[in-house]
CSV table of C-alpha atoms in Angstrom, one decimal:
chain,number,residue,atom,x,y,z
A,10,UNK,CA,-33.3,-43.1,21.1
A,11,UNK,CA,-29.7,-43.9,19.7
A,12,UNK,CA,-31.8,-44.2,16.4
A,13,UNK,CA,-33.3,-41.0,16.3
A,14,UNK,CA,-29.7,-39.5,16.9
A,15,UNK,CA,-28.0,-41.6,14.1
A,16,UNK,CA,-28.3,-38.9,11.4
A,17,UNK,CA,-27.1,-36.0,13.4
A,18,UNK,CA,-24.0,-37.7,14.7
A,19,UNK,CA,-23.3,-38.9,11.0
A,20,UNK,CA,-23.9,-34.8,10.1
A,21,UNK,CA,-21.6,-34.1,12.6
A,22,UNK,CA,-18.8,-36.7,11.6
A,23,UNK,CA,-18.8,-35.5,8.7
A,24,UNK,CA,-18.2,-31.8,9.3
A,25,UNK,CA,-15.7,-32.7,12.0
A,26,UNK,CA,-12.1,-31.1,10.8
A,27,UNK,CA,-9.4,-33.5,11.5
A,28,UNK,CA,-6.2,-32.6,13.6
A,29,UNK,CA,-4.2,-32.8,10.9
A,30,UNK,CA,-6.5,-30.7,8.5
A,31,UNK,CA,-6.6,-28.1,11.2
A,32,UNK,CA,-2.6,-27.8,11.8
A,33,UNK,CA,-2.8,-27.5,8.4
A,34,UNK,CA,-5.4,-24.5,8.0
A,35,UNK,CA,-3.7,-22.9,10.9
A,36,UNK,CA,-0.3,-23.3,9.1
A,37,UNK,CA,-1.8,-21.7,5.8
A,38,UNK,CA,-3.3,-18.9,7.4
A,39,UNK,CA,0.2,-18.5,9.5
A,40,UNK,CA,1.9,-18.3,6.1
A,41,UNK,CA,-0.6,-15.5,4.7
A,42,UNK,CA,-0.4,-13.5,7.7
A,43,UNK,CA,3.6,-13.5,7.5
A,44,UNK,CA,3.0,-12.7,3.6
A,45,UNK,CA,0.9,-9.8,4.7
A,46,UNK,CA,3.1,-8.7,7.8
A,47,UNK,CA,6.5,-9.2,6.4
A,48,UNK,CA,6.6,-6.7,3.5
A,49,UNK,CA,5.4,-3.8,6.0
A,50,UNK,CA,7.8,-5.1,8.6
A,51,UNK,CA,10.7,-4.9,6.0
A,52,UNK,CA,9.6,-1.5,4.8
A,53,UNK,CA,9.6,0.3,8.6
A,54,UNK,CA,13.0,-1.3,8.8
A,55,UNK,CA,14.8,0.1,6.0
A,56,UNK,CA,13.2,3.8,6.8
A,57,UNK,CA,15.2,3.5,9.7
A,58,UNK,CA,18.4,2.2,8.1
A,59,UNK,CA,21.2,4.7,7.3
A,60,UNK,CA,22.0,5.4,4.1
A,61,UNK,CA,25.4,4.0,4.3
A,62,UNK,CA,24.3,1.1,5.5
A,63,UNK,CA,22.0,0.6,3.0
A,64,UNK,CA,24.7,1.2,0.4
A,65,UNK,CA,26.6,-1.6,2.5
A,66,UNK,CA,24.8,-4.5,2.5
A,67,UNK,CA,21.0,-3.0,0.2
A,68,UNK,CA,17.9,-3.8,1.5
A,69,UNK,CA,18.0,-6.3,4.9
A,70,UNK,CA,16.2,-7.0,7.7
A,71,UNK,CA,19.0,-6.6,10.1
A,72,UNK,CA,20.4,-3.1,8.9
A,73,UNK,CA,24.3,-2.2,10.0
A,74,UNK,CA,23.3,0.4,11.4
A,75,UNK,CA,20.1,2.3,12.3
A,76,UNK,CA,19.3,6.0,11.6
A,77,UNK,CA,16.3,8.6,11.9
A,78,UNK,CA,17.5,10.8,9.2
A,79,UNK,CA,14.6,9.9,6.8
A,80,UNK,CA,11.5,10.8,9.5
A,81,UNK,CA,13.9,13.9,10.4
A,82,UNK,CA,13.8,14.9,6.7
A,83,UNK,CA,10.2,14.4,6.5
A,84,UNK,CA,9.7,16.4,9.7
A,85,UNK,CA,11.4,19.3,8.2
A,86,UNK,CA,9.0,19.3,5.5
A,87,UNK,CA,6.2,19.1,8.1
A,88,UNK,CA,4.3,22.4,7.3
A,89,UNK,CA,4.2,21.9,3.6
A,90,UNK,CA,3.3,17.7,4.6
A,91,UNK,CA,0.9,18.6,7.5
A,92,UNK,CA,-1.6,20.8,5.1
A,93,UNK,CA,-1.2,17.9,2.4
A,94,UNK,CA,-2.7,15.8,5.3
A,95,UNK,CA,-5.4,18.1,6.2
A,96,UNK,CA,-6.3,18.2,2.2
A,97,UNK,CA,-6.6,14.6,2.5
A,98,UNK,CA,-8.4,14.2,5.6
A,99,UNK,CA,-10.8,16.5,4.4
A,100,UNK,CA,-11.5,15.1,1.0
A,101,UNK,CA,-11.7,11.1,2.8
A,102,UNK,CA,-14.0,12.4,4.5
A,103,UNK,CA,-16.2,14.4,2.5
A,104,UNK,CA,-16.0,12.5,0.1
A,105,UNK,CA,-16.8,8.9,1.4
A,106,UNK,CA,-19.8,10.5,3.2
A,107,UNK,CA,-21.0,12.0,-0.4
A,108,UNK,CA,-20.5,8.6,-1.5
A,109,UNK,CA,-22.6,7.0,0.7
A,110,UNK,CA,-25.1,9.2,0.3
A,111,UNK,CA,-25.3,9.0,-3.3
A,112,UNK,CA,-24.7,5.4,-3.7
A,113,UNK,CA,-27.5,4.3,-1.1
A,114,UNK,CA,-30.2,6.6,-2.2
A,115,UNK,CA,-29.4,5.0,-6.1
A,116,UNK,CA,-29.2,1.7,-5.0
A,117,UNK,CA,-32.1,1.4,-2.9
A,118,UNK,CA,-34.2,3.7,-5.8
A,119,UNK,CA,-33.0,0.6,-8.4
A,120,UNK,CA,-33.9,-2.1,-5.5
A,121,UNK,CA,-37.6,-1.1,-6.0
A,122,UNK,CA,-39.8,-3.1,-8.5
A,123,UNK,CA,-42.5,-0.8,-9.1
A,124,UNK,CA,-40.0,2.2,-10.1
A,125,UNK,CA,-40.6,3.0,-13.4
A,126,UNK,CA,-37.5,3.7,-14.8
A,127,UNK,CA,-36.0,1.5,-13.0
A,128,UNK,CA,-35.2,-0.6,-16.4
A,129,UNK,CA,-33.3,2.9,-18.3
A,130,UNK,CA,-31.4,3.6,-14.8
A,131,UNK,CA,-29.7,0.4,-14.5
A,132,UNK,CA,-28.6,0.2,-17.7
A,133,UNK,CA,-27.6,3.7,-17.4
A,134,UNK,CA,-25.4,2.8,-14.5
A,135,UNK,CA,-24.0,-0.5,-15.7
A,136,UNK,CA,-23.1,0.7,-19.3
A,137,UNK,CA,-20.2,2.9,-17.9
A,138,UNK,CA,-19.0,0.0,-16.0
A,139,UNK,CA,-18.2,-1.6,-18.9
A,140,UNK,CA,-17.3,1.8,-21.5
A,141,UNK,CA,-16.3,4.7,-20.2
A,142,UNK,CA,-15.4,8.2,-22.2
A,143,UNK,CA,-11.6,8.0,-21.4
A,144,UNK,CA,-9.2,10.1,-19.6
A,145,UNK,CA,-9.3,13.3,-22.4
A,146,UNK,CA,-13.4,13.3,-21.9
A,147,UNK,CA,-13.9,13.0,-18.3
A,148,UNK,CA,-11.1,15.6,-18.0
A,149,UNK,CA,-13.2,18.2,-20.5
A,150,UNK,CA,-16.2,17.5,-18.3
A,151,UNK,CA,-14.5,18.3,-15.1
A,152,UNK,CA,-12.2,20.5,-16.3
A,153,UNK,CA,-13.6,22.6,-18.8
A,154,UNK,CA,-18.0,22.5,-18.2
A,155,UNK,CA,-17.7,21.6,-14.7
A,156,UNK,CA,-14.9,24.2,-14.0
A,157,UNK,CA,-13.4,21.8,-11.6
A,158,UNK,CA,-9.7,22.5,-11.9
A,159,UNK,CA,-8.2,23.7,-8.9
A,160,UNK,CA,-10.6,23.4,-6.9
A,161,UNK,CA,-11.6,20.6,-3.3
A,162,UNK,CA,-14.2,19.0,-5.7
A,163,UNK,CA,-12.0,18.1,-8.3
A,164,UNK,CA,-11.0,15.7,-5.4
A,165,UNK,CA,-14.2,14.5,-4.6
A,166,UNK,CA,-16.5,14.6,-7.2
A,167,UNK,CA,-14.6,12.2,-9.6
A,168,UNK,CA,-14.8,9.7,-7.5
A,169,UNK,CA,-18.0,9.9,-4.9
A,170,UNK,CA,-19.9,7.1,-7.1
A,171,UNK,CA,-18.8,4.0,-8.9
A,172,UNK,CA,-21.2,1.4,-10.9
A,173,UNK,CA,-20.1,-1.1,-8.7
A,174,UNK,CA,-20.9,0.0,-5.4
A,175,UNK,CA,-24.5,0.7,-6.7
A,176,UNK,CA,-24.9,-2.4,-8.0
A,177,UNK,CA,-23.6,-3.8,-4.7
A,178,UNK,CA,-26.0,-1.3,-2.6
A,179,UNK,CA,-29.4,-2.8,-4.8
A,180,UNK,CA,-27.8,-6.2,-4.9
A,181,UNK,CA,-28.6,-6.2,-1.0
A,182,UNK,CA,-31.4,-3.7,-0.8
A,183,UNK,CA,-33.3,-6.4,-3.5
A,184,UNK,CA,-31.8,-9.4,-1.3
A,185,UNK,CA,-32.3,-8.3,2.5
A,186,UNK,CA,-34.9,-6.0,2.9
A,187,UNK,CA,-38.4,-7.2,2.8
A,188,UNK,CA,-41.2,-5.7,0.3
A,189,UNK,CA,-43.5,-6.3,3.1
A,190,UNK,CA,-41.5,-3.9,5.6
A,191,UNK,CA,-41.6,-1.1,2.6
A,192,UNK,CA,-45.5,-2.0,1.9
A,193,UNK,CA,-46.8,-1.9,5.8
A,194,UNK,CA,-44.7,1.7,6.1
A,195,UNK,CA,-46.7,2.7,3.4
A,196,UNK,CA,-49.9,2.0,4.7
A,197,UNK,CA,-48.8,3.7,7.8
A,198,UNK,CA,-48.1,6.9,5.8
A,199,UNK,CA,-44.6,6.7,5.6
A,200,UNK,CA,-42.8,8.6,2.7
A,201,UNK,CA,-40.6,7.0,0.8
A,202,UNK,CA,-37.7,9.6,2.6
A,203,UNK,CA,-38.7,8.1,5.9
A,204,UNK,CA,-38.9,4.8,5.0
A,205,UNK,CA,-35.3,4.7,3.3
A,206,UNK,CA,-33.8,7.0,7.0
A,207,UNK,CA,-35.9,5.2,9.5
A,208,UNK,CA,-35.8,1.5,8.4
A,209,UNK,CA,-33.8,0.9,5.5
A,210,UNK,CA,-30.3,2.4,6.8
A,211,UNK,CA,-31.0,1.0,9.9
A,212,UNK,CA,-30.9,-2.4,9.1
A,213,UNK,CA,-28.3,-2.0,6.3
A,214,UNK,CA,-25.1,-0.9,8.2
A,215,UNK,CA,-23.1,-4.1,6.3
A,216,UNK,CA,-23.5,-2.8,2.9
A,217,UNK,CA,-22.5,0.9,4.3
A,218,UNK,CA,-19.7,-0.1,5.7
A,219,UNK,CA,-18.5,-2.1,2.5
A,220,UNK,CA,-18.9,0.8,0.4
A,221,UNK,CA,-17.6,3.4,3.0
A,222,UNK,CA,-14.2,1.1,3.2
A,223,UNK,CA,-14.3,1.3,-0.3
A,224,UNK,CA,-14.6,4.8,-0.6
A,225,UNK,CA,-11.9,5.4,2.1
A,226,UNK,CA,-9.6,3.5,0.6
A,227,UNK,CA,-10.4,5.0,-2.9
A,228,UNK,CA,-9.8,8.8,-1.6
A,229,UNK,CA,-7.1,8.0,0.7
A,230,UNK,CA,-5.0,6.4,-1.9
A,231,UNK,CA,-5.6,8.6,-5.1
A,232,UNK,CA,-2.8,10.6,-6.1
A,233,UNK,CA,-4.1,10.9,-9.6
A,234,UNK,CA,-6.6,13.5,-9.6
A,235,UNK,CA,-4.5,15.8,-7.7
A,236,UNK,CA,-2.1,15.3,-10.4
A,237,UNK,CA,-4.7,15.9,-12.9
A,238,UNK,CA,-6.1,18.8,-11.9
A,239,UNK,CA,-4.6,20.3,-9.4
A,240,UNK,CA,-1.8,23.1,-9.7
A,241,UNK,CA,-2.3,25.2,-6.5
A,242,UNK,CA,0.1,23.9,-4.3
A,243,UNK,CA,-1.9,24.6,-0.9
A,244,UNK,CA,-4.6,22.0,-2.7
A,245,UNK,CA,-2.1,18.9,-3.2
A,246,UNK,CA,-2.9,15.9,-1.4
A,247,UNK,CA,-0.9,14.0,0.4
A,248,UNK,CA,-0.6,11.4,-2.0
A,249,UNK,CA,0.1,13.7,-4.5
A,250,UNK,CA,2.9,15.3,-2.7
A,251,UNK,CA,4.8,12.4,-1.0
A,252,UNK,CA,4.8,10.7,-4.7
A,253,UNK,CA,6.0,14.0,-5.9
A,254,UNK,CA,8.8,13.9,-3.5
A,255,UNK,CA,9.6,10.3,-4.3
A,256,UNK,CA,9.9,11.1,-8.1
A,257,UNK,CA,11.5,14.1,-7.9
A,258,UNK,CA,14.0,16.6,-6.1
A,259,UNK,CA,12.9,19.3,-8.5
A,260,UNK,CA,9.5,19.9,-6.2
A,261,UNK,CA,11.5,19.3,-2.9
A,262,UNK,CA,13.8,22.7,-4.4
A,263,UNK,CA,11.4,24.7,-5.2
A,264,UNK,CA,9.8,24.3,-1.2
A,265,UNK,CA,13.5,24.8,-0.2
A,266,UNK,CA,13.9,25.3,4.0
A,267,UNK,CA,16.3,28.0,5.9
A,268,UNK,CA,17.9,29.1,2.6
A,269,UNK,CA,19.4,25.9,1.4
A,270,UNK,CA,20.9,25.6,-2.0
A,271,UNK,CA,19.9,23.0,-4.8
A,272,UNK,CA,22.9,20.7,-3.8
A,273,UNK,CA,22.9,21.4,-0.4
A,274,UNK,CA,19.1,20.3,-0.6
A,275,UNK,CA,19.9,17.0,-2.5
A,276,UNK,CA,23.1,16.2,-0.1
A,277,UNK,CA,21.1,16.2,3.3
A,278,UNK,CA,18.4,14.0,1.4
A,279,UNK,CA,18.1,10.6,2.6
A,280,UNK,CA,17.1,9.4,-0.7
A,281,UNK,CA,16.1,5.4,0.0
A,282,UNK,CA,15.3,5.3,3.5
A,283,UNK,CA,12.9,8.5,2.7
A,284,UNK,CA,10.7,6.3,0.2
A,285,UNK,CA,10.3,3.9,2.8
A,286,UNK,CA,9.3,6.4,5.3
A,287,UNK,CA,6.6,8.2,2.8
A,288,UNK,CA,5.0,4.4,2.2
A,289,UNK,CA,5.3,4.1,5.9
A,290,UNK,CA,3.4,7.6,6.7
A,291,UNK,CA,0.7,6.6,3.9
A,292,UNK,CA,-0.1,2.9,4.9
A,293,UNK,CA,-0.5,3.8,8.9
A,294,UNK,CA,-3.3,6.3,8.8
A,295,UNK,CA,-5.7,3.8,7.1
A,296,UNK,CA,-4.5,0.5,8.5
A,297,UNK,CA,-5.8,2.2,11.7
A,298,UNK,CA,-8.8,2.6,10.2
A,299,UNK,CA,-9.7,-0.7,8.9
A,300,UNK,CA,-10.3,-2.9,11.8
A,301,UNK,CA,-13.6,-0.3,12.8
A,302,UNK,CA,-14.6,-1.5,9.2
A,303,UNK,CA,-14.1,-5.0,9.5
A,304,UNK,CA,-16.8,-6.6,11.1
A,305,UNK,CA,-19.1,-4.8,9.1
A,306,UNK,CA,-17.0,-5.5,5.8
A,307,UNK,CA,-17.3,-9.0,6.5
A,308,UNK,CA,-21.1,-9.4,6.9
A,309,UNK,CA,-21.0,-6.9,3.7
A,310,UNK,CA,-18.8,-9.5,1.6
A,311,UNK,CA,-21.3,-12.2,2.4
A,312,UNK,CA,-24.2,-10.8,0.9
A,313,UNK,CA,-25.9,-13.3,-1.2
A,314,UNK,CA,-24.1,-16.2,0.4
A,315,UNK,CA,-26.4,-19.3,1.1
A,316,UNK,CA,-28.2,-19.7,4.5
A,317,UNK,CA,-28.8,-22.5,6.0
């Protein structure tokens, strides 16, 4: 008996992690969760630091004195902020669940061997992954044919579908779901709609998630096509606005509140501790967010990974 056990205590042996290997990992990962904690920690901390104390002794942890001047500011501004939020809120949204849309249904149609141009649309998708028409084009095309400009779409559309995320979507279409599965619905009398609602998107929540965290963070984060494209005020994201308010006090006069003049306006401005709060108000929405994402997003970044 202790013979036929021989090679699964060596396997086991070998795989054990030492005591001192595993202080170790746990010190690493320690060290990389203080790197990632740290930064956001020091961030909230100078929001809430006066502006003379920041003028004091700059940028510390332990602040001379502590001040809610920069959130009060920001709360002032809280209609003009508050439809900025609802702008982006609605294009995250819309937008990621366009995304997903799109990018499944093209990654499952290129996951298909017997498609027929399944050859000219995946070249057709990975060229522009590589070359793209620039900033002037796609802005003609949006702009211009698409009539785009000032308008929620010029939000969304941009950005609903990436090359990579299809080639991630047929990557594990091709690699997890079974031709057999697709070829016994078929003999059922399945359609090819059915087949992708009723088994495929079942069984593929991983890569859905993946892509939908991608897409989240994509909208959530873009301040560039608001800049691009949008003039209408009431259609700014939030993005848009807080980085407009960071760069400038010329915006922040021309939404002045209960009368105040130009330097009145720049006086009562908290103008470092402010930045910090905008970064603050950005990053907290979607760090909420994330951890309904990552148990999926994990299993999603393992696709292709060896089985045993």
């Amino acid at each position: 008996m202790a013979k036929v056990h021989e090679p699964q205590m060596d396997s086991m042996r070998m795989n054990r992690v030492r005591p001192l290997t595993n202080a170790g990992y746990n010190v690493l990962f320690i060290i990389l969760a203080a790197m990632a904690i740290i930064p956001i920690l020091f961030v909230f901390i100078i929001s809430i630091s006066s502006e003379e104390s920041i003028r004091q002794v700059g940028y510390s942890f332990i602040p001379s004195s502590l001040s809610s001047s920069a959130y009060d500011f920001l709360w002032n501004e809280r209609d003009t902020i508050f439809n900025a939020l609802w702008i982006s809120v609605l294009v995250t949204i819309t937008g990621t669940l366009l995304g997903l849309a799109l990018t499944s249904t093209m990654g499952y149609v290129l996951s298909r061997p017997v498609f027929k141009l399944k050859g000219f649309y995946t070249w057709s998708v990975f060229i522009p992954m590589i070359f793209n028409g620039g900033m002037a084009a796609s802005y003609v095309v949006n702009a211009n044919l698409l009539g785009l400009k000032n308008s929620i779409w010029a939000l969304i559309l941009p950005l609903a579908v990436s090359s990579f995320n299809i080639i991630v979507c047929k990557t594990f279409f091709r690699s997890t779901i079974p031709d057999s599965i697709i070829e016994s619905a078929k003999i059922d009398g399945a359609t090819q709609l059915r087949i992708f609602s009723t088994i495929v998107l079942p069984i593929s929540k991983p890569v859905l998630a993946t892509i939908g965290l991608f897409l989240t963070f994509g909208y959530w984060n873009d301040w560039f096509q608001s800049s691009l494209y949008i003039t209408d005020s009431h259609l700014v994201s939030l993005q848009a606005l807080l980085n407009n308010m960071m760069k400038s006090l010329d915006y922040l006069a021309n939404n002045p509140t209960a009368g105040l003049s130009l330097q009145q306006y720049r006086n009562q401005m908290p103008s470092e501790s402010v930045r910090m709060a905008i970064a603050v108000v950005i990053v907290i929405p979607i760090a909420c967010a994330y951890p309904f994402f990552q148990k999926y997003f994990i299993s999603g970044l393992t696709i292709g990974a060896v089985k045993g």
